[in-house]
Coordinates of C-alpha atoms in Angstrom, one line a residue:
Chain A
M1 CA 16.2 61.7 -39.8
H2 CA 19.5 61.9 -38.0
V3 CA 21.2 64.8 -36.2
S4 CA 24.0 66.1 -38.5
L5 CA 27.6 66.5 -37.2
E6 CA 27.1 70.3 -37.5
Q7 CA 24.1 70.1 -35.2
A8 CA 25.8 67.8 -32.8
E9 CA 28.8 70.1 -32.6
K10 CA 26.5 73.0 -32.0
A11 CA 24.7 71.1 -29.2
I12 CA 28.0 70.2 -27.5
A13 CA 29.2 73.8 -27.7
A14 CA 25.9 74.9 -26.0
A15 CA 26.4 72.2 -23.4
V16 CA 29.9 73.3 -22.6
A17 CA 28.9 76.9 -22.4
E18 CA 26.0 76.1 -20.0
S19 CA 28.3 73.8 -18.0
E20 CA 30.8 76.6 -17.6
R21 CA 28.1 79.0 -16.5
L22 CA 27.3 76.5 -13.8
G23 CA 30.9 76.0 -12.8
T24 CA 30.8 72.2 -13.6
Q25 CA 32.8 69.7 -15.6
M26 CA 30.7 67.5 -17.8
C27 CA 30.8 64.5 -20.2
I28 CA 28.4 65.2 -23.1
A29 CA 27.3 62.7 -25.6
V30 CA 25.1 63.1 -28.7
V31 CA 23.5 60.2 -30.4
D32 CA 21.5 60.1 -33.6
S33 CA 18.0 58.7 -34.0
G34 CA 19.3 55.2 -34.1
A35 CA 20.9 55.8 -30.7
D36 CA 24.4 55.5 -32.2
L37 CA 27.1 57.8 -31.0
K38 CA 27.6 60.9 -33.2
A39 CA 29.8 63.1 -31.0
F40 CA 31.3 63.1 -27.5
T41 CA 33.2 65.5 -25.4
R42 CA 34.7 65.1 -21.9
M43 CA 35.6 68.5 -20.4
N44 CA 38.9 68.8 -18.5
G45 CA 38.4 67.6 -14.9
A46 CA 35.2 65.6 -15.6
W47 CA 34.8 62.3 -13.8
V48 CA 36.0 59.3 -15.8
G49 CA 33.0 57.4 -14.5
S50 CA 30.7 59.9 -16.3
I51 CA 31.9 58.9 -19.8
D52 CA 29.7 55.8 -19.8
I53 CA 26.9 57.4 -17.9
A54 CA 26.6 60.3 -20.4
I55 CA 26.6 57.9 -23.4
K56 CA 24.0 55.6 -21.7
K57 CA 21.8 58.6 -20.8
A58 CA 21.8 59.7 -24.5
K59 CA 21.0 56.2 -25.7
T60 CA 18.2 55.8 -23.1
A61 CA 16.6 59.1 -24.0
C62 CA 16.7 58.1 -27.7
F63 CA 15.5 54.5 -27.2
F64 CA 12.2 55.7 -25.6
G65 CA 11.9 59.3 -26.9
M66 CA 11.7 60.8 -23.4
N67 CA 13.8 62.4 -20.7
T68 CA 15.7 59.8 -18.8
G69 CA 14.3 61.0 -15.5
Q70 CA 10.8 60.2 -16.7
I71 CA 11.8 56.6 -17.2
G72 CA 13.4 56.5 -13.7
Q73 CA 10.1 57.5 -12.2
L74 CA 8.6 54.3 -13.7
S75 CA 11.5 52.0 -12.9
Q76 CA 11.4 52.3 -9.1
P77 CA 10.7 49.3 -6.9
G78 CA 7.0 48.5 -7.3
G79 CA 6.8 50.6 -10.5
P80 CA 5.7 49.3 -13.9
L81 CA 9.2 49.4 -15.4
Y82 CA 11.1 48.1 -12.4
G83 CA 14.5 46.8 -13.6
I84 CA 14.3 48.1 -17.1
E85 CA 17.9 49.2 -16.6
H86 CA 19.0 45.6 -17.3
S87 CA 17.9 45.9 -20.9
N88 CA 19.9 47.3 -23.9
Q89 CA 23.2 46.6 -22.3
G90 CA 22.5 49.0 -19.5
L91 CA 20.2 52.0 -19.3
I92 CA 20.7 55.1 -17.1
T93 CA 17.3 56.3 -15.9
F94 CA 18.0 59.4 -13.8
P95 CA 18.0 62.9 -15.2
G96 CA 20.5 64.1 -17.7
G97 CA 19.3 62.5 -21.0
V98 CA 16.9 64.4 -23.3
P99 CA 15.6 63.8 -26.8
I100 CA 16.4 66.1 -29.7
V101 CA 13.3 66.8 -31.8
D102 CA 13.2 68.8 -35.0
Q103 CA 10.7 71.5 -36.0
D104 CA 8.4 68.9 -37.5
G105 CA 8.2 66.9 -34.3
V106 CA 10.6 64.2 -35.6
L107 CA 13.1 62.6 -33.2
I108 CA 16.6 63.2 -34.7
G109 CA 18.7 62.2 -31.7
A110 CA 19.4 62.7 -28.0
V111 CA 21.8 64.3 -25.6
G112 CA 23.2 62.8 -22.5
V113 CA 25.1 64.7 -19.8
S114 CA 26.9 63.5 -16.7
G115 CA 29.2 65.2 -14.2
S116 CA 27.4 67.1 -11.6
S117 CA 24.0 67.0 -9.7
V118 CA 21.2 65.4 -11.8
E119 CA 19.5 68.9 -11.8
N120 CA 22.6 70.4 -13.4
D121 CA 23.1 67.4 -15.8
H122 CA 19.5 67.9 -17.0
Q123 CA 19.8 71.6 -17.4
V124 CA 22.9 71.3 -19.5
A125 CA 21.4 68.5 -21.6
K126 CA 18.2 70.6 -22.2
A127 CA 20.4 73.6 -23.2
A128 CA 22.2 71.4 -25.7
A129 CA 19.0 70.0 -27.3
E130 CA 17.3 73.3 -27.5
S131 CA 20.3 74.9 -29.2
I132 CA 19.4 72.9 -32.3
G133 CA 15.7 71.9 -31.8
L134 CA 13.2 71.0 -29.2
S135 CA 13.5 68.7 -26.2
D136 CA 9.9 67.5 -26.1
L137 CA 8.4 64.9 -28.4
P138 CA 4.8 64.9 -29.4
S139 CA 3.1 61.9 -27.9
H140 CA 4.1 58.5 -29.1
P141 CA 4.1 57.2 -31.8
W142 CA 6.5 59.7 -33.1
R143 CA 8.4 59.6 -36.4
T144 CA 12.1 58.9 -36.7
Chain B
M1 CA 49.8 62.9 -18.4
H2 CA 46.5 63.1 -20.2
V3 CA 45.6 64.8 -23.5
S4 CA 43.6 67.9 -22.8
L5 CA 40.2 68.6 -24.4
E6 CA 41.8 71.5 -26.4
Q7 CA 44.4 69.0 -27.8
A8 CA 41.7 66.4 -28.5
E9 CA 39.7 68.9 -30.5
K10 CA 42.7 70.0 -32.5
A11 CA 43.5 66.4 -33.3
I12 CA 39.9 65.7 -34.4
A13 CA 39.9 68.9 -36.6
A14 CA 43.1 67.7 -38.3
A15 CA 41.6 64.3 -38.8
V16 CA 38.4 65.7 -40.4
A17 CA 40.5 67.9 -42.7
E18 CA 42.7 65.0 -43.8
S19 CA 39.6 62.8 -44.3
E20 CA 38.0 65.5 -46.5
R21 CA 41.2 65.7 -48.5
L22 CA 40.9 62.0 -49.1
G23 CA 37.2 62.2 -49.8
T24 CA 36.3 59.8 -47.0
Q25 CA 33.8 59.8 -44.1
M26 CA 35.4 58.8 -40.8
C27 CA 34.7 58.0 -37.2
I28 CA 37.5 59.5 -35.0
A29 CA 38.1 58.8 -31.4
V30 CA 40.6 60.3 -29.0
V31 CA 41.4 58.6 -25.7
D32 CA 43.6 59.8 -22.8
S33 CA 46.6 57.9 -21.4
G34 CA 44.3 55.8 -19.3
A35 CA 42.5 54.7 -22.6
D36 CA 39.4 56.5 -21.5
L37 CA 37.4 58.4 -24.2
K38 CA 38.1 62.1 -24.3
A39 CA 36.4 63.1 -27.6
F40 CA 34.6 61.5 -30.5
T41 CA 33.3 62.6 -33.9
R42 CA 31.3 60.7 -36.5
M43 CA 31.4 62.5 -39.8
N44 CA 28.2 62.6 -41.8
G45 CA 27.8 59.5 -43.8
A46 CA 30.3 57.4 -41.9
W47 CA 29.5 53.8 -41.1
V48 CA 27.7 53.1 -37.9
G49 CA 29.8 50.0 -37.5
S50 CA 32.9 52.2 -37.4
I51 CA 31.9 53.9 -34.1
D52 CA 33.0 50.9 -32.0
I53 CA 36.0 50.2 -34.3
A54 CA 37.4 53.7 -34.0
I55 CA 37.1 53.7 -30.2
K56 CA 38.6 50.2 -29.9
K57 CA 41.5 51.2 -32.2
A58 CA 42.3 54.2 -30.0
K59 CA 42.1 52.1 -26.9
T60 CA 44.3 49.4 -28.4
A61 CA 47.0 51.9 -29.5
C62 CA 47.0 53.3 -26.0
F63 CA 47.0 49.9 -24.2
F64 CA 50.3 48.9 -25.9
G65 CA 51.8 52.2 -27.0
M66 CA 52.0 51.3 -30.6
N67 CA 50.2 51.5 -33.9
T68 CA 47.4 49.0 -34.1
G69 CA 48.7 47.6 -37.3
Q70 CA 51.9 46.6 -35.6
I71 CA 50.0 44.4 -33.2
G72 CA 48.0 42.9 -36.1
Q73 CA 51.2 41.7 -37.7
L74 CA 51.9 39.7 -34.6
S75 CA 48.4 38.4 -34.0
Q76 CA 48.0 36.5 -37.3
P77 CA 47.4 32.7 -37.3
G78 CA 50.7 31.2 -36.4
G79 CA 52.0 34.5 -35.0
P80 CA 53.2 35.0 -31.4
L81 CA 50.1 37.1 -30.3
Y82 CA 47.4 35.1 -32.2
G83 CA 44.1 35.8 -30.5
I84 CA 45.1 38.8 -28.5
E85 CA 41.9 40.5 -29.8
H86 CA 40.0 38.5 -27.2
S87 CA 41.5 40.5 -24.3
N88 CA 40.5 43.9 -22.9
Q89 CA 36.9 43.5 -24.1
G90 CA 37.9 43.4 -27.7
L91 CA 40.9 44.9 -29.4
I92 CA 41.1 46.0 -33.1
T93 CA 44.5 45.2 -34.5
F94 CA 44.5 46.4 -38.0
P95 CA 45.8 49.9 -38.9
G96 CA 44.0 53.1 -37.9
G97 CA 45.0 53.5 -34.2
V98 CA 48.2 55.5 -33.3
P99 CA 49.6 56.7 -30.0
I100 CA 49.9 60.4 -29.2
V101 CA 53.2 61.3 -27.6
D102 CA 54.3 64.6 -26.2
Q103 CA 57.6 66.4 -26.8
D104 CA 59.1 64.7 -23.8
G105 CA 58.3 61.2 -25.1
V106 CA 55.4 60.7 -22.8
L107 CA 52.3 58.9 -24.0
I108 CA 49.4 61.2 -23.5
G109 CA 46.7 59.3 -25.4
A110 CA 45.8 57.8 -28.7
V111 CA 43.7 58.3 -31.8
G112 CA 41.6 55.7 -33.5
V113 CA 40.1 56.2 -37.0
S114 CA 37.7 54.0 -38.9
G115 CA 35.6 54.5 -42.1
S116 CA 37.7 53.8 -45.2
S117 CA 40.6 51.6 -46.3
V118 CA 43.0 50.8 -43.5
E119 CA 45.6 52.8 -45.3
N120 CA 43.4 55.9 -45.3
D121 CA 42.4 55.2 -41.7
H122 CA 46.0 55.1 -40.6
Q123 CA 46.9 58.2 -42.6
V124 CA 44.1 60.2 -41.0
A125 CA 45.0 59.0 -37.5
K126 CA 48.6 59.9 -38.0
A127 CA 47.6 63.4 -39.2
A128 CA 45.5 63.7 -36.0
A129 CA 48.3 62.6 -33.7
E130 CA 50.9 64.7 -35.3
S131 CA 48.8 67.9 -35.1
I132 CA 49.4 67.9 -31.4
G133 CA 52.5 65.8 -30.8
L134 CA 54.3 62.8 -32.2
S135 CA 53.0 59.4 -33.2
D136 CA 56.1 57.4 -32.2
L137 CA 56.9 56.4 -28.7
P138 CA 60.5 55.9 -27.6
S139 CA 61.2 52.2 -26.9
H140 CA 59.3 50.7 -24.1
P141 CA 59.1 51.5 -21.2
W142 CA 57.7 54.9 -21.7
R143 CA 56.3 57.2 -19.1
T144 CA 52.6 58.0 -18.7
Chain C
M1 CA 49.5 61.0 -11.5
H2 CA 49.4 57.3 -10.8
V3 CA 50.0 55.4 -7.6
S4 CA 53.4 53.5 -7.9
L5 CA 53.8 49.8 -7.2
E6 CA 55.7 50.6 -4.1
Q7 CA 52.8 52.7 -2.8
A8 CA 50.3 50.1 -3.8
E9 CA 52.2 47.4 -1.9
K10 CA 52.4 49.6 1.2
A11 CA 48.7 50.2 1.0
I12 CA 48.0 46.5 0.7
A13 CA 50.3 45.7 3.7
A14 CA 48.4 48.2 5.8
A15 CA 45.1 46.7 4.7
V16 CA 46.2 43.2 5.6
A17 CA 47.5 44.4 9.0
E18 CA 44.2 46.2 9.8
S19 CA 42.2 43.2 8.6
E20 CA 44.2 40.9 10.9
R21 CA 43.6 43.3 13.8
L22 CA 39.9 42.9 13.1
G23 CA 40.1 39.2 12.7
T24 CA 38.8 39.3 9.1
Q25 CA 39.8 37.9 5.7
M26 CA 39.7 40.4 2.9
C27 CA 40.2 40.9 -0.8
I28 CA 42.1 44.2 -1.4
A29 CA 42.4 45.9 -4.7
V30 CA 44.4 49.0 -5.6
V31 CA 43.8 50.9 -8.9
D32 CA 45.6 53.8 -10.4
S33 CA 44.1 57.1 -11.3
G34 CA 42.8 55.7 -14.6
A35 CA 40.9 53.0 -12.6
D36 CA 43.2 50.3 -13.9
L37 CA 44.3 47.5 -11.5
K38 CA 47.7 48.0 -10.0
A39 CA 47.8 45.4 -7.3
F40 CA 45.5 42.8 -5.7
T41 CA 45.6 40.5 -2.8
R42 CA 43.1 37.9 -1.6
M43 CA 43.9 36.8 2.0
N44 CA 43.6 33.2 2.8
G45 CA 40.0 32.3 3.6
A46 CA 38.5 35.3 1.9
W47 CA 35.3 34.9 -0.1
V48 CA 35.8 34.2 -3.8
G49 CA 32.8 36.4 -4.4
S50 CA 34.7 39.3 -2.9
I51 CA 37.4 39.4 -5.6
D52 CA 35.1 41.2 -8.1
I53 CA 33.5 43.3 -5.4
A54 CA 36.9 44.6 -4.2
I55 CA 38.0 45.5 -7.7
K56 CA 34.7 47.2 -8.5
K57 CA 34.8 49.2 -5.3
A58 CA 38.2 50.5 -6.1
K59 CA 37.1 51.4 -9.6
T60 CA 34.0 53.1 -8.4
A61 CA 35.8 55.2 -5.8
C62 CA 38.3 56.2 -8.5
F63 CA 35.6 56.9 -11.2
F64 CA 33.9 59.5 -9.0
G65 CA 36.6 60.5 -6.5
M66 CA 34.6 59.7 -3.5
N67 CA 33.9 56.9 -1.0
T68 CA 31.7 54.2 -2.5
G69 CA 29.3 54.5 0.4
Q70 CA 28.6 58.1 -0.5
I71 CA 27.4 57.1 -3.9
G72 CA 25.2 54.3 -2.4
Q73 CA 23.4 56.9 -0.3
L74 CA 22.4 58.6 -3.6
S75 CA 21.5 55.5 -5.5
Q76 CA 18.8 54.1 -3.3
P77 CA 15.2 53.7 -4.7
G78 CA 13.8 57.2 -5.0
G79 CA 17.3 58.8 -4.8
P80 CA 18.8 60.9 -7.5
L81 CA 21.3 58.3 -8.7
Y82 CA 19.0 55.2 -8.6
G83 CA 20.4 52.6 -10.9
I84 CA 23.9 54.1 -11.4
E85 CA 25.3 50.6 -10.7
H86 CA 24.3 49.7 -14.3
S87 CA 27.0 51.9 -15.7
N88 CA 30.7 51.3 -16.2
Q89 CA 30.2 47.5 -16.4
G90 CA 28.9 47.4 -12.9
L91 CA 29.6 49.7 -9.9
I92 CA 29.6 48.7 -6.3
T93 CA 28.1 51.5 -4.2
F94 CA 28.3 50.3 -0.6
P95 CA 31.2 51.1 1.7
G96 CA 34.7 49.7 1.2
G97 CA 36.1 51.8 -1.7
V98 CA 38.0 55.0 -0.9
P99 CA 40.1 57.3 -3.1
I100 CA 43.8 57.8 -2.6
V101 CA 44.9 61.4 -2.7
D102 CA 48.4 62.7 -2.5
Q103 CA 49.8 65.6 -0.5
D104 CA 48.9 68.1 -3.2
G105 CA 45.3 67.0 -3.3
V106 CA 45.7 65.0 -6.5
L107 CA 43.8 61.8 -7.0
I108 CA 46.4 59.0 -7.6
G109 CA 44.2 56.0 -7.3
A110 CA 41.8 54.1 -5.0
V111 CA 41.5 51.1 -2.8
G112 CA 38.6 48.6 -2.7
V113 CA 38.1 46.1 0.1
S114 CA 35.6 43.3 0.5
G115 CA 35.3 40.4 2.8
S116 CA 33.5 41.4 6.0
S117 CA 30.9 43.9 7.2
V118 CA 30.8 47.1 5.2
E119 CA 32.0 48.9 8.3
N120 CA 35.1 46.7 8.5
D121 CA 35.6 46.9 4.7
H122 CA 35.6 50.7 4.9
Q123 CA 37.9 50.8 7.9
V124 CA 40.4 48.6 6.2
A125 CA 40.2 50.6 2.9
K126 CA 40.7 53.8 4.8
A127 CA 43.7 52.4 6.7
A128 CA 45.2 51.4 3.3
A129 CA 44.7 54.8 1.7
E130 CA 46.0 56.7 4.6
S131 CA 49.2 54.6 4.8
I132 CA 50.3 56.3 1.6
G133 CA 48.3 59.6 1.4
L134 CA 44.9 61.0 2.3
S135 CA 41.4 59.5 1.7
D136 CA 39.6 62.8 1.1
L137 CA 39.6 64.8 -2.1
P138 CA 39.3 68.5 -2.1
S139 CA 36.0 69.5 -3.7
H140 CA 35.6 68.6 -7.3
P141 CA 37.2 69.4 -9.7
W142 CA 40.3 67.7 -8.6
R143 CA 43.4 67.1 -10.7
T144 CA 44.5 63.7 -11.9
Chain D
M1 CA 44.2 22.4 -2.9
H2 CA 44.7 26.1 -3.5
V3 CA 47.8 28.2 -3.6
S4 CA 48.2 30.2 -0.4
L5 CA 48.7 33.9 -0.2
E6 CA 52.2 33.3 1.0
Q7 CA 53.0 31.1 -2.0
A8 CA 51.4 33.6 -4.4
E9 CA 53.5 36.4 -2.9
K10 CA 56.6 34.3 -3.3
A11 CA 55.7 33.5 -6.9
I12 CA 55.2 37.2 -7.7
A13 CA 58.5 38.2 -6.1
A14 CA 60.2 35.6 -8.2
A15 CA 58.5 36.9 -11.3
V16 CA 59.5 40.5 -10.5
A17 CA 63.1 39.4 -10.0
E18 CA 63.2 37.5 -13.2
S19 CA 61.5 40.4 -15.0
E20 CA 64.1 42.8 -13.7
R21 CA 66.9 40.5 -14.8
L22 CA 65.4 40.6 -18.3
G23 CA 64.9 44.4 -18.2
T24 CA 61.2 44.1 -18.7
Q25 CA 58.0 45.5 -17.0
M26 CA 55.4 42.9 -16.4
C27 CA 51.8 42.3 -15.2
I28 CA 51.8 39.2 -13.1
A29 CA 48.6 37.3 -12.0
V30 CA 48.3 34.3 -9.7
V31 CA 45.1 32.3 -9.6
D32 CA 44.1 29.5 -7.3
S33 CA 43.0 26.0 -8.5
G34 CA 39.5 27.4 -9.1
A35 CA 41.0 29.9 -11.5
D36 CA 40.0 32.8 -9.2
L37 CA 42.4 35.7 -8.7
K38 CA 44.7 35.3 -5.7
A39 CA 47.3 38.1 -6.2
F40 CA 48.2 40.5 -8.9
T41 CA 51.0 43.0 -9.5
R42 CA 51.6 45.5 -12.3
M43 CA 55.2 46.7 -12.3
N44 CA 55.8 50.4 -12.9
G45 CA 55.8 51.1 -16.6
A46 CA 54.0 47.9 -17.7
W47 CA 51.4 48.2 -20.4
V48 CA 47.8 48.8 -19.2
G49 CA 46.6 46.4 -21.9
S50 CA 48.6 43.6 -20.2
I51 CA 46.5 43.6 -17.0
D52 CA 43.7 41.7 -18.6
I53 CA 46.0 39.5 -20.7
A54 CA 48.0 38.4 -17.6
I55 CA 44.9 37.5 -15.7
K56 CA 43.4 35.6 -18.7
K57 CA 46.6 33.7 -19.2
A58 CA 46.6 32.6 -15.6
K59 CA 43.0 31.5 -15.9
T60 CA 43.5 29.7 -19.2
A61 CA 46.5 27.8 -17.8
C62 CA 44.5 26.8 -14.8
F63 CA 41.3 25.9 -16.7
F64 CA 43.1 23.3 -18.8
G65 CA 46.2 22.5 -16.6
M66 CA 48.7 23.3 -19.3
N67 CA 50.8 26.1 -20.6
T68 CA 48.8 28.6 -22.6
G69 CA 51.1 28.2 -25.6
Q70 CA 50.2 24.6 -25.9
I71 CA 46.5 25.5 -26.2
G72 CA 47.5 28.1 -28.8
Q73 CA 49.1 25.4 -31.0
L74 CA 45.7 23.6 -31.0
S75 CA 43.6 26.7 -31.6
Q76 CA 45.1 27.8 -34.9
P77 CA 42.9 27.8 -38.1
G78 CA 42.3 24.2 -39.0
G79 CA 43.3 23.0 -35.6
P80 CA 41.1 20.9 -33.3
L81 CA 40.4 23.7 -30.8
Y82 CA 40.0 26.5 -33.4
G83 CA 38.1 29.4 -31.7
I84 CA 38.4 28.1 -28.1
E85 CA 39.3 31.7 -27.1
H86 CA 35.6 32.6 -27.3
S87 CA 34.9 30.4 -24.3
N88 CA 35.1 31.3 -20.6
Q89 CA 34.7 35.0 -21.3
G90 CA 37.9 35.1 -23.3
L91 CA 41.0 32.9 -23.2
I92 CA 44.5 34.0 -24.1
T93 CA 46.3 31.1 -25.8
F94 CA 49.8 32.4 -26.5
P95 CA 52.7 31.7 -24.1
G96 CA 52.9 33.3 -20.7
G97 CA 50.5 31.3 -18.6
V98 CA 51.7 28.2 -16.7
P99 CA 50.2 25.9 -14.1
I100 CA 51.5 25.6 -10.6
V101 CA 51.7 22.0 -9.4
D102 CA 52.7 20.9 -5.9
Q103 CA 55.1 18.1 -4.9
D104 CA 52.3 15.5 -5.1
G105 CA 51.4 16.4 -8.7
V106 CA 48.3 18.3 -7.7
L107 CA 47.3 21.5 -9.5
I108 CA 47.2 24.3 -7.0
G109 CA 46.9 27.3 -9.3
A110 CA 48.5 29.1 -12.2
V111 CA 50.6 32.1 -13.1
G112 CA 50.0 34.5 -16.0
V113 CA 52.5 37.0 -17.2
S114 CA 52.2 39.7 -19.9
G115 CA 54.4 42.7 -20.8
S116 CA 57.2 41.7 -23.2
S117 CA 57.8 39.1 -25.9
V118 CA 56.0 35.8 -25.4
E119 CA 59.3 34.1 -24.8
N120 CA 60.1 36.5 -21.9
D121 CA 56.5 36.3 -20.6
H122 CA 56.8 32.5 -20.5
Q123 CA 60.2 32.6 -18.9
V124 CA 59.0 34.9 -16.1
A125 CA 55.8 32.8 -15.5
K126 CA 57.9 29.6 -15.3
A127 CA 60.3 31.2 -12.8
A128 CA 57.3 32.2 -10.7
A129 CA 55.7 28.8 -10.8
E130 CA 58.9 27.0 -10.0
S131 CA 59.7 29.2 -7.0
I132 CA 56.8 27.4 -5.2
G133 CA 56.4 24.1 -7.0
L134 CA 56.5 22.6 -10.5
S135 CA 55.2 23.9 -13.7
D136 CA 54.3 20.5 -15.3
L137 CA 51.3 18.5 -14.5
P138 CA 51.2 14.7 -14.7
S139 CA 48.9 13.6 -17.5
H140 CA 45.3 14.3 -17.2
P141 CA 43.2 13.6 -15.2
W142 CA 45.1 15.3 -12.5
R143 CA 43.8 16.1 -9.0
T144 CA 42.8 19.6 -7.8

């Protein structure tokens, strides 16, 4: 199952609203369950460098069905996934990417947010995902 | 000058409306005058392969301030720009990318559309650009 | 707003002069506010490997409107931005890239310098930026 | 032997002068005999898409010691070098890149110009090369 455009637009609207509450300027990307871009918005004043980071966060969260920050904990020097960022044409493994899961526990896409602190990025991404579903997947293997 | 998010959203809404009139499913990308992605929408049912094409069409139209199809006429075998597609990490030089120009003749961004015939792609991109400005630049050099 | 060629040339001349005072051989890149290359100079004897580093430092400083070294402090193992270098086709996050800001606090471009110690690289980049403007942005969001 | 910075600057000044005579806005790249960037200038108003094309033209002319347009004649469909543009991370094989040869017939670098018609691009590149040497190499093998 894939996130629909209507859902993606709702998620982005929720992200923009949360970002404005925080006083931040974000890039927000929504990918479907194939990790392919569905919708993207760069708020006025957001960093140009955040375009690619937001998209890569969304892809990374979708590729592995988990928050990007969880992968980053495993990819540190000495960790089991050290260097995983070199795969898939570049992953981003710090917080700001979260899966989007429907009511049946099926991964339907992911959101990636970049433009502020990683705490704010994560909060905005979570608000986006939860506007249209859940942001936690049941344990792997999940269904797509 | 850069296209604002409000303008980009208006352009995408116009593109979606025109696409629905044509009965097509499109990917629509808007870039600013630096050719950096501002907003993107993939309509339900649009080809996944059109994501990258729409973005590259928008960038190509911005890079050279002209419709992508005009470049494609020059880049055919035997033509003066044969092979230009190998530059800038990949150009798309068939129709569907058009510049966005403001009332003062300043390039403020570009739209790229992919998902149907090139005639439809161009028509949708033109409708998007003209919803917020013009789609023709004064002769080069223009101001950005 | 974009740095003009006249400004870029003045910045490079200042960088070369500072580099000669330090007895170093530098690569110096100036990008505009869209992070696109405006001017580049490789001094005689500078490392060939510094060409790409200087350009990437300038782009990195422009992408995020801050000194590259500030990003590097956040991207260390265990830091909040660990692995950010994998975005945007490769960032360089050690010192030597600085934004160029005009008198109104608007980001107009950035300078990247590579060829000596990071302290020297930064000092030369700062001299370049300050020959035509400021090297500090007001707090984000800034205008471009 | 490599083109010196002083020579590269002289070549770029000649290119800018010739470009102004033609009423065009150019990107001008000079590479050394290793095809590594030595100096680059983007004139005000030049296409952003020409940055990469100018650099690739200079590299292409240096890689093979001939005008880019000569390679383009061989890389057409059915020609002996069809598809050569896919090598070396992207070649540009239409006119605008010319070798720089010293008085002893040694290749010391190349100039690439992009921003107008290919005839103008070539004329400006030739003016640049000839301001500091010759633009024709003796027959291969030449010395570097």
